[in-house]
XYZ file of C-alpha atoms in Angstrom:
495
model
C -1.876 -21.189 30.284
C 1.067 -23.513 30.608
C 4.407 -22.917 28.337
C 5.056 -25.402 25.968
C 8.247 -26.346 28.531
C 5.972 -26.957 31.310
C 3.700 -29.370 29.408
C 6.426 -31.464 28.318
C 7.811 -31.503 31.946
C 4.089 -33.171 33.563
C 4.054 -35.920 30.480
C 7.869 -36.865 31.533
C 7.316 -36.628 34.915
C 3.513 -38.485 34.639
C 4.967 -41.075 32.442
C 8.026 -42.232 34.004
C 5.315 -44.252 36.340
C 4.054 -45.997 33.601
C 7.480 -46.596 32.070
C 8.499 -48.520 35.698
C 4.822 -50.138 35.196
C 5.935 -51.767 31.686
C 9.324 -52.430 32.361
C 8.511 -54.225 35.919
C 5.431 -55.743 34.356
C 7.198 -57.607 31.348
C 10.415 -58.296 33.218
C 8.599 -60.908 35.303
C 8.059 -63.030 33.049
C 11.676 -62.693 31.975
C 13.252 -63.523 34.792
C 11.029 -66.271 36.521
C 12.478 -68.757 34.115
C 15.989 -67.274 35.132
C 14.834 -68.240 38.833
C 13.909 -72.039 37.165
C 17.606 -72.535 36.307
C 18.635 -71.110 39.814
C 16.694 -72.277 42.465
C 14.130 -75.014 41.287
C 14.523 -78.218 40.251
C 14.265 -79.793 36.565
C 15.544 -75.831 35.441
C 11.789 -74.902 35.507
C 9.526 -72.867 37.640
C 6.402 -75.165 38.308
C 2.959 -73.683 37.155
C 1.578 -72.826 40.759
C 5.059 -71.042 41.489
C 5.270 -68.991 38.063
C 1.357 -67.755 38.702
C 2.495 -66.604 42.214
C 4.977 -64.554 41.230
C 3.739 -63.611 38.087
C 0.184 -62.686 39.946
C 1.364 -60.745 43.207
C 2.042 -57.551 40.765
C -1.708 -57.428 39.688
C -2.431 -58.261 43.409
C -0.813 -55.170 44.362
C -1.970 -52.688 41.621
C -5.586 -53.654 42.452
C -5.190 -52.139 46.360
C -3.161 -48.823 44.827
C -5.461 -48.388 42.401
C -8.818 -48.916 44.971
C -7.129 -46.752 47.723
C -4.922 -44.274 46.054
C -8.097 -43.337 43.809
C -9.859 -42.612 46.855
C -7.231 -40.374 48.549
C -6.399 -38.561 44.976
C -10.344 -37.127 45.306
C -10.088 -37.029 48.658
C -7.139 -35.268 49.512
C -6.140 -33.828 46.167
C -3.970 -34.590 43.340
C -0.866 -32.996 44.243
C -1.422 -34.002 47.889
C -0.616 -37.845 47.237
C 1.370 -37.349 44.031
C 5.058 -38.737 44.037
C 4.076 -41.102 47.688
C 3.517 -44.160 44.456
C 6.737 -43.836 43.448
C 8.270 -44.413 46.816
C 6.647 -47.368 47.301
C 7.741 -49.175 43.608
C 11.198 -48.131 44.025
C 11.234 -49.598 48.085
C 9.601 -52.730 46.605
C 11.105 -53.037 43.435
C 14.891 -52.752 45.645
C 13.576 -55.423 48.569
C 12.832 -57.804 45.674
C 16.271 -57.379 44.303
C 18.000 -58.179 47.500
C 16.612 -61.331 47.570
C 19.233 -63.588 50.077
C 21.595 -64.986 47.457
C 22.402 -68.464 49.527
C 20.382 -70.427 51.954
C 17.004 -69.243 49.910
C 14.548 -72.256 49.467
C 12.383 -72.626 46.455
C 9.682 -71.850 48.294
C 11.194 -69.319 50.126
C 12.123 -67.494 46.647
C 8.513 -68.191 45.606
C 7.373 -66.389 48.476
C 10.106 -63.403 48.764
C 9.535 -62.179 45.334
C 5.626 -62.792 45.540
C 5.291 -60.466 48.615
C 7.535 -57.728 47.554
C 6.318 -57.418 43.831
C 2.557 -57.076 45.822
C 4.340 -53.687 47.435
C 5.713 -52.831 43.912
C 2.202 -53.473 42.771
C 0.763 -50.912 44.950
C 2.675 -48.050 43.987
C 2.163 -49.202 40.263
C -1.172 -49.376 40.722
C -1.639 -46.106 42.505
C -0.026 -44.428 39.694
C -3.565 -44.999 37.456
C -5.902 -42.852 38.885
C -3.829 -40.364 39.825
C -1.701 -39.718 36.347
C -4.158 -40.367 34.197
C -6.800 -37.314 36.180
C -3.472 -35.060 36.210
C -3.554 -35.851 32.347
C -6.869 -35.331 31.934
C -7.210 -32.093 34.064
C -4.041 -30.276 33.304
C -3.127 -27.959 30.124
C -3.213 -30.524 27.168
C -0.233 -30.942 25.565
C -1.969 -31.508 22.071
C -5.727 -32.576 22.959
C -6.808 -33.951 26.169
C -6.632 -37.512 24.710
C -3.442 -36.575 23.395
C -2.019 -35.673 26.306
C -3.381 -38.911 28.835
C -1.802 -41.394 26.068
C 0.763 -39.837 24.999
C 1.919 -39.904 29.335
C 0.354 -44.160 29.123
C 2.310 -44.408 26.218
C 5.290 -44.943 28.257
C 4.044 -48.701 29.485
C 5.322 -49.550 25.624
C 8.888 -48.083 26.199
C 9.269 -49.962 29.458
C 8.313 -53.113 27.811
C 10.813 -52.582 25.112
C 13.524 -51.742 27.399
C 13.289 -54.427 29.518
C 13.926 -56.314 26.727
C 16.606 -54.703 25.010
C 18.169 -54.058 28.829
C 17.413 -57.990 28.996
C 19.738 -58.873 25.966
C 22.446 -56.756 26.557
C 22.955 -58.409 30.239
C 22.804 -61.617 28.662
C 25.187 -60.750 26.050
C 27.486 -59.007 28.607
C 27.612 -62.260 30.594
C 27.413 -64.886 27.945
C 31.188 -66.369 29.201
C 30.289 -66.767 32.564
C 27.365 -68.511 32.593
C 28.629 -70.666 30.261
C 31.591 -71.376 32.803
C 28.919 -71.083 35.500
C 25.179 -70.607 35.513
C 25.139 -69.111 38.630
C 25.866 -65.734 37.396
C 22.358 -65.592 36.053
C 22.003 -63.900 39.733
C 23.049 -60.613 38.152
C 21.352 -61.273 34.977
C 17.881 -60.636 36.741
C 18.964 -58.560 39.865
C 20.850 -55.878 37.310
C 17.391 -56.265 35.008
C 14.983 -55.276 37.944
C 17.458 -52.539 39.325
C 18.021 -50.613 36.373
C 14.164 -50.325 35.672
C 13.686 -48.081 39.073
C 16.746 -45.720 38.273
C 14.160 -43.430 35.843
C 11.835 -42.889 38.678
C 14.514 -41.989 40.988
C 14.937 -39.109 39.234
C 11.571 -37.686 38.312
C 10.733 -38.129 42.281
C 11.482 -34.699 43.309
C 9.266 -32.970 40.686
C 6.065 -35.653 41.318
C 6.257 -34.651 45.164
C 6.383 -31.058 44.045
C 3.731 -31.034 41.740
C 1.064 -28.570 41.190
C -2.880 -28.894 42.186
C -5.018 -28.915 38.767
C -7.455 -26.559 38.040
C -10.543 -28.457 37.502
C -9.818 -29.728 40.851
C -9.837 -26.380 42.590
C -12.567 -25.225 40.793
C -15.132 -27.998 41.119
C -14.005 -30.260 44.143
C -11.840 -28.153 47.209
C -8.409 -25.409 46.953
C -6.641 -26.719 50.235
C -5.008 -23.219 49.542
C -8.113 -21.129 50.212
C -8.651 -23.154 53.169
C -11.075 -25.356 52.369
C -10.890 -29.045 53.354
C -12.688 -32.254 52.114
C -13.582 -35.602 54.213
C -13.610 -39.264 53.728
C -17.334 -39.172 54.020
C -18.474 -35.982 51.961
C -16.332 -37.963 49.114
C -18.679 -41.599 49.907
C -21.649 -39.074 49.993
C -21.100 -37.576 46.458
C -20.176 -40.824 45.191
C -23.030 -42.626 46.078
C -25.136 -39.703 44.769
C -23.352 -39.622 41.460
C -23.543 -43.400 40.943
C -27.227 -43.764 42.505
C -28.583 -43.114 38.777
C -28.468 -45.747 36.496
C -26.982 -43.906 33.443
C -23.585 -43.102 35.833
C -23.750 -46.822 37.007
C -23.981 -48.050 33.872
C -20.980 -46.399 32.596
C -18.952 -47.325 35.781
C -20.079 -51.035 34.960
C -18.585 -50.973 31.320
C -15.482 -48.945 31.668
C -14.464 -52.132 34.895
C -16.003 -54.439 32.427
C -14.242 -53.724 29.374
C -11.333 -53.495 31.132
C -11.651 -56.800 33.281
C -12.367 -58.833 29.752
C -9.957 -57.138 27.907
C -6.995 -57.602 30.894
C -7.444 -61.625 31.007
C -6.669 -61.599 27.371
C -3.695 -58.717 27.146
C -1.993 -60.050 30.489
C -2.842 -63.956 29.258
C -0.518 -63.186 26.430
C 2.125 -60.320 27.667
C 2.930 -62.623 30.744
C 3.536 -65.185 29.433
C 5.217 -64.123 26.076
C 8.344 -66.614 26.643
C 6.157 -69.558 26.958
C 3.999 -68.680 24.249
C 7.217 -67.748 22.100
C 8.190 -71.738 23.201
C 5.008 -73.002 22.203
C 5.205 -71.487 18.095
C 8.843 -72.785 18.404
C 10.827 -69.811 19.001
C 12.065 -69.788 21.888
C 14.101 -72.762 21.913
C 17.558 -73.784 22.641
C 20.419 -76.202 22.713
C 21.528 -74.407 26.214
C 19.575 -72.082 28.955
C 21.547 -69.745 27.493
C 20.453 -69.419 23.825
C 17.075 -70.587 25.252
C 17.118 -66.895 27.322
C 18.071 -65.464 24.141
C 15.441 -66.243 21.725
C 13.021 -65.161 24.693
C 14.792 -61.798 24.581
C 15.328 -61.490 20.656
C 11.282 -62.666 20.040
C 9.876 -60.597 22.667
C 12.053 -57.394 21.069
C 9.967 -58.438 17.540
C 6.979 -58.792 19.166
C 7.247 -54.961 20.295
C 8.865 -53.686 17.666
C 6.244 -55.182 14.836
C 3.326 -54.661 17.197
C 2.888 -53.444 20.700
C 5.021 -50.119 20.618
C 3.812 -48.570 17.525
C 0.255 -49.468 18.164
C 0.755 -47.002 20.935
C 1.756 -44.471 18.532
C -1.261 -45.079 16.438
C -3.192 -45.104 19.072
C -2.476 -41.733 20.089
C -3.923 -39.907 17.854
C -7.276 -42.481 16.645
C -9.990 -41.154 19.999
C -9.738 -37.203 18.329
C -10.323 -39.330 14.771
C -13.177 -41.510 14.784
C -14.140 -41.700 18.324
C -12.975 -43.379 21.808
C -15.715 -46.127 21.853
C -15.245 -46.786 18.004
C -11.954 -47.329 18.397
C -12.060 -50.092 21.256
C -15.270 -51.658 19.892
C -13.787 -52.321 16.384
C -10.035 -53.654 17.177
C -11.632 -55.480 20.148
C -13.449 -57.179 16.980
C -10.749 -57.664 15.241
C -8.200 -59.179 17.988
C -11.872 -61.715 18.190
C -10.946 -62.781 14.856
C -7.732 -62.984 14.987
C -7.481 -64.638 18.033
C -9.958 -67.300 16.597
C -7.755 -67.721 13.343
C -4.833 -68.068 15.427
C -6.238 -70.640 17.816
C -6.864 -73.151 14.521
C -3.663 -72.588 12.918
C -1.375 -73.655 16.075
C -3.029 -77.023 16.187
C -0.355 -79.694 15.500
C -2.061 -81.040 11.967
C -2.313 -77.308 10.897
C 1.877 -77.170 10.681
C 1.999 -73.988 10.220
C 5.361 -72.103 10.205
C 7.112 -70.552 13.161
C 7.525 -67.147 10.844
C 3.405 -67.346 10.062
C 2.611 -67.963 13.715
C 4.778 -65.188 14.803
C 3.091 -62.308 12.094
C 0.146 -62.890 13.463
C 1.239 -62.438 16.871
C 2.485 -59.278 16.066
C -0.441 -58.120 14.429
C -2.760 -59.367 17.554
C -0.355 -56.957 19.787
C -0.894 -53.952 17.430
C -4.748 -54.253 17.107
C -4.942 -55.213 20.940
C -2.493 -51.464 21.600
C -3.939 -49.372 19.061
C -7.528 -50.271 20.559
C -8.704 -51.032 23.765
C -4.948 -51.095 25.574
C -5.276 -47.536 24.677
C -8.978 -46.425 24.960
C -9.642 -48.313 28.632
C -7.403 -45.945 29.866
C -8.770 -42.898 28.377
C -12.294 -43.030 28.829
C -12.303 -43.652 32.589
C -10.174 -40.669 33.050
C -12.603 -38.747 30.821
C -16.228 -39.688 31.022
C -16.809 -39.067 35.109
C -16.871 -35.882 36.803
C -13.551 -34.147 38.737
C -15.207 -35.337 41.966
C -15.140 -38.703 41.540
C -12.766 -39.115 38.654
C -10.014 -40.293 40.788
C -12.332 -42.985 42.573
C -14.244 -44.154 39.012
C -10.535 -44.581 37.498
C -9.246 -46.636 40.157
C -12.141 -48.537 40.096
C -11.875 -49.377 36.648
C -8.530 -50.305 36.332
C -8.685 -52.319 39.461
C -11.066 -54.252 38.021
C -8.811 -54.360 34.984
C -6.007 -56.475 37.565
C -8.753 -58.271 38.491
C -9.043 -59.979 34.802
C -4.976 -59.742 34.945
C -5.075 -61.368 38.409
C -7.320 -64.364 37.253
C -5.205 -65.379 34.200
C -1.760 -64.655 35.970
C -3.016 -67.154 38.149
C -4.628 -69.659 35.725
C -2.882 -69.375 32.525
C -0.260 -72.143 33.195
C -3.092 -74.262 34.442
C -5.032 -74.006 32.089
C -2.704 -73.855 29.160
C -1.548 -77.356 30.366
C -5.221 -78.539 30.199
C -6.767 -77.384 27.109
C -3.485 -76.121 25.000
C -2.258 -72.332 23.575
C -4.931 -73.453 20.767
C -7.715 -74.045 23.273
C -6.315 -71.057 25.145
C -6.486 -68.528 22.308
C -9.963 -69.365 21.500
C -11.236 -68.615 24.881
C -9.613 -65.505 24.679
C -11.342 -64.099 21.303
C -14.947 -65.211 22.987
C -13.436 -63.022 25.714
C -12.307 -60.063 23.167
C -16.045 -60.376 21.677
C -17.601 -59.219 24.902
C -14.880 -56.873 25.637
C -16.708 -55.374 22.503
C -20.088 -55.703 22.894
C -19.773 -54.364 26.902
C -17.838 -51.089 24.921
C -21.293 -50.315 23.584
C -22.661 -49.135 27.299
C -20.334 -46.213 27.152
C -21.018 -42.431 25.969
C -18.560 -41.050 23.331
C -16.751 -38.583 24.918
C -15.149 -36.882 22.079
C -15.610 -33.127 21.377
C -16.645 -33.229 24.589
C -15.067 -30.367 27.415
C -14.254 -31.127 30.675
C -16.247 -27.918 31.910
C -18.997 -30.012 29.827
C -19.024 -33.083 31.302
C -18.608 -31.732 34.662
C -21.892 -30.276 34.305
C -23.736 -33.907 33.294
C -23.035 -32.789 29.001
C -22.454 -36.513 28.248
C -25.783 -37.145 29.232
C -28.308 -33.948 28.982
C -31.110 -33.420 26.352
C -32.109 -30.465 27.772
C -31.465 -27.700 29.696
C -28.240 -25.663 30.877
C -26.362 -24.789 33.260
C -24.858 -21.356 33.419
C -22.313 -19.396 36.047
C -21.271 -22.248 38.286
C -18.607 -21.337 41.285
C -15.509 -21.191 41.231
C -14.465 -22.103 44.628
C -16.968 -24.271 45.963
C -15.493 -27.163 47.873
C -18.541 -29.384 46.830
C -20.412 -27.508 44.028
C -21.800 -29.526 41.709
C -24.896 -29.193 39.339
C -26.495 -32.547 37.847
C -29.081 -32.503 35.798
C -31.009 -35.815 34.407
C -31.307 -36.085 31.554
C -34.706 -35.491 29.834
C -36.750 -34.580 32.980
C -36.029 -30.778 32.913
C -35.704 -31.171 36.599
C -32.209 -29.838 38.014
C -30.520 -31.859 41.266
C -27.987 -29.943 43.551
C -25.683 -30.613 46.299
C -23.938 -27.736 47.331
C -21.314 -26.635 50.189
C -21.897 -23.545 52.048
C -20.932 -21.439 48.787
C -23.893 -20.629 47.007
C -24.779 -21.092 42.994
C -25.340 -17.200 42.023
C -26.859 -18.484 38.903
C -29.020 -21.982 37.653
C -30.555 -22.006 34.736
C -32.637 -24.931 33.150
């Protein structure tokens, strides 16, 4: 059993990842209006640019996710742990060295598109393979304690950004004013200072230990034994060759998909949204960078971080699906009564229009922010835990892909009014696809590694302990018992 020391150590060291993964995510949208004022004309970033840039993140996290997944079953945990990090603190410090003179807007458009897409792969790999470290190593707390508590981190980012943001515009409020130019170290200092965490917690990643679970039920590279490409495709396709698996694969990318084109539709785009209920505004680019920092620091603050906090501690409560089903109902709502009241004839006051902002970011953290996370990392099997996780969350960038790409688009065709209400029809489903998943609470590991989630019948008794490929699956309410073993042999099967 781990000290309490150790413990602490893997959810620092898991979730400085997902502290670069808020911080790098919100400061986008932070500093492509600073890039407006610098290299474009009019002061503004035009739509198509501004999806670019905002997009090639989520471009990135969708191949790190798919491929790192892969290699985290494949090759083991501790095996590709730490080689994420390198690759969002190379791209992260390619995208701040942007050429200061002779750069094009295109050119800029381009530069920081392609390097956040190499930041987005080592964010993305980060998914899969923290959140089945979480899930597989000595809980700090409860299992679902202990994953969170490490994702947790995305809200601390976020907030930093922001707070880092209004410090470096209060440190160099006299020069811009003299000349706005020095805005260049405004967003260069912003991005750099979000990598410096990770730089040191990269030692201990790369030096991590292999989990247990991993060891006992998939392959020990210590004792030996070795694991392929295609054994991993074989027991995949097994695994998710029974409808009751696929199904659960199907809703965990689902949910996530749905629920990503509404959370990225509005955490993207925060300063134009903060524009839009008339916060954001300003006599100078200046004070207009200001209010962006100052609203986006209430928005967290009243919201988003402590609806990670809540979060927490709700899946050991009342359940993991309940949980995402019922705020997913309630961000509907909301999302619905905040779509009429931003209509011009509805006047409604910039301090209304901001509460219930605030209280759409705490129900949308406290619920399926939270719980999309968990259950992937939970509800599949150590052998293809990794794969089903990466899966899932890359289909998650795949919603955050499609509105980072079409929000300005079609915000400027239908309105934040129209906007909203397309995203509580797309909170309702988020809801009703929930529904397809099996509660996974007061559920072991050890249990649903042995098909617990989904038996009526029968047990399974004295499984291996060093079996590269051991597994036992048994379907639920046939009685009959399917095996796929290595060349270790079950001493015991019971059904």
């Amino acid at each position: 059993m781990a000290s309490f020391g150790a413990k602490l150590r893997f959810v620092a060291t898991a979730g400085v990842g997902f502290f670069a993964d808020g911080y790098l995510n919100l400061t986008i949208g932070l500093v492509v209006p600073i890039l407006g004022y610098l290299y474009f004309q009019d002061d503004k970033v035009p739509s198509v640019d501004s999806d670019i840039m905002k997009g090639g993140l989520s471009l990135g996290m969708v191949v790190g996710q798919l491929l790192f997944g892969i290699l985290s079953d494949v090759c083991g945990r501790h095996t590709v742990y730490g080689k994420e990090l390198l690759l969002t603190i190379f791209g992260t410090l390619l995208v701040v060295l942007l050429p200061w003179n002779g750069m094009s807007a295109q050119s800029v458009t381009a530069w920081v598109a392609i390097f956040r897409v190499v930041t987005g792969v080592g964010i993305g790999a980060d998914y899969p393979l923290s959140s089945s470290l979480a899930a597989e190593k000595s809980p700090f707390g409860s299992r679902a304690i202990q994953v969170l508590t490490v994702f947790s981190n995305i809200g601390l980012g976020n907030i930093s950004a922001s707070i880092v943001f209004l410090i470096l515009l209060k440190a160099f409020k006299g020069a811009i004013a003299n000349n706005i130019s020095h805005l260049e170290w405004v967003w260069r200092l912003l991005l750099g200072i979000g990598i410096v965490p990770a730089l040191f917690t990269l030692y201990a990643r790369l030096t991590i230990t292999e989990t247990t679970p991993y060891k006992q039920y998939v392959c020990d590279d210590a004792a030996g034994q070795k694991r392929t490409f295609k054994k991993q495709w074989e027991e995949f396709r097994e695994y998710f060759s029974h409808w009751q698996h696929a199904k659960v694969l199907f809703a965990t990318s689902a949910s996530w998909f749905l629920y990503d084109i509404a959370y990225y539709g509005i955490n993207l785009n925060q300063s134009i949204i903060l524009t839009r209920i008339g916060y954001a505004k300003g006599a100078t680019p200046w004070i207009t960078l200001y209010h962006t920092a100052v609203g986006n620091i209430i928005i967290q603050v009243a919201g988003y971080l402590p609806g990670f906090y809540v979060g927490i501690f709700l899946p050991d409560c009342i359940g993991r699906v309940r949980q995402q089903f019922w705020t997913s109902i309630m961000v509907c709502i909301l999302y619905a009564i905040w779509a009429g009241i931003s209509t011009q004839s509805a006047n409604t006051p910039t301090a209304g229009l901001m509460v219930i902002f605030a209280l759409s970011q705490f129900l949308m953290t406290v619920g399926p922010n939270c719980t999309t996370f968990l259950l992937p990392a939970e509800v599949f099997p150590t052998r293809v835990r990794g794969t089903a996780h990466g899966i899932s969350a890359a289909s998650g960038k795949c919603g955050a892909i499609l509105t980072a790409f079409a929000f300005g688009t079609v915000e400027d065709a239908i309105g934040l009014e129209g906007v909203l209400g397309l995203f509580s029809g797309i909170m309702l489903l988020t809801a009703l696809v929930t529904l397809l998943i099996p509660e996974t609470k007061n559920h072991t590991l050890e249990g649903i590694e042995n098909n617990g989630l989904y038996r009526t019948s029968g047990a399974v008794t004295d499984l291996p302990n060093s079996s590269c490929i051991t597994y036992v699956n048994v379907e639920a309410g046939n009685g009959e018992a399917k095996t796929s073993f290595g060349d270790d042999q079950v001493k015991k099967l019971a059904v």
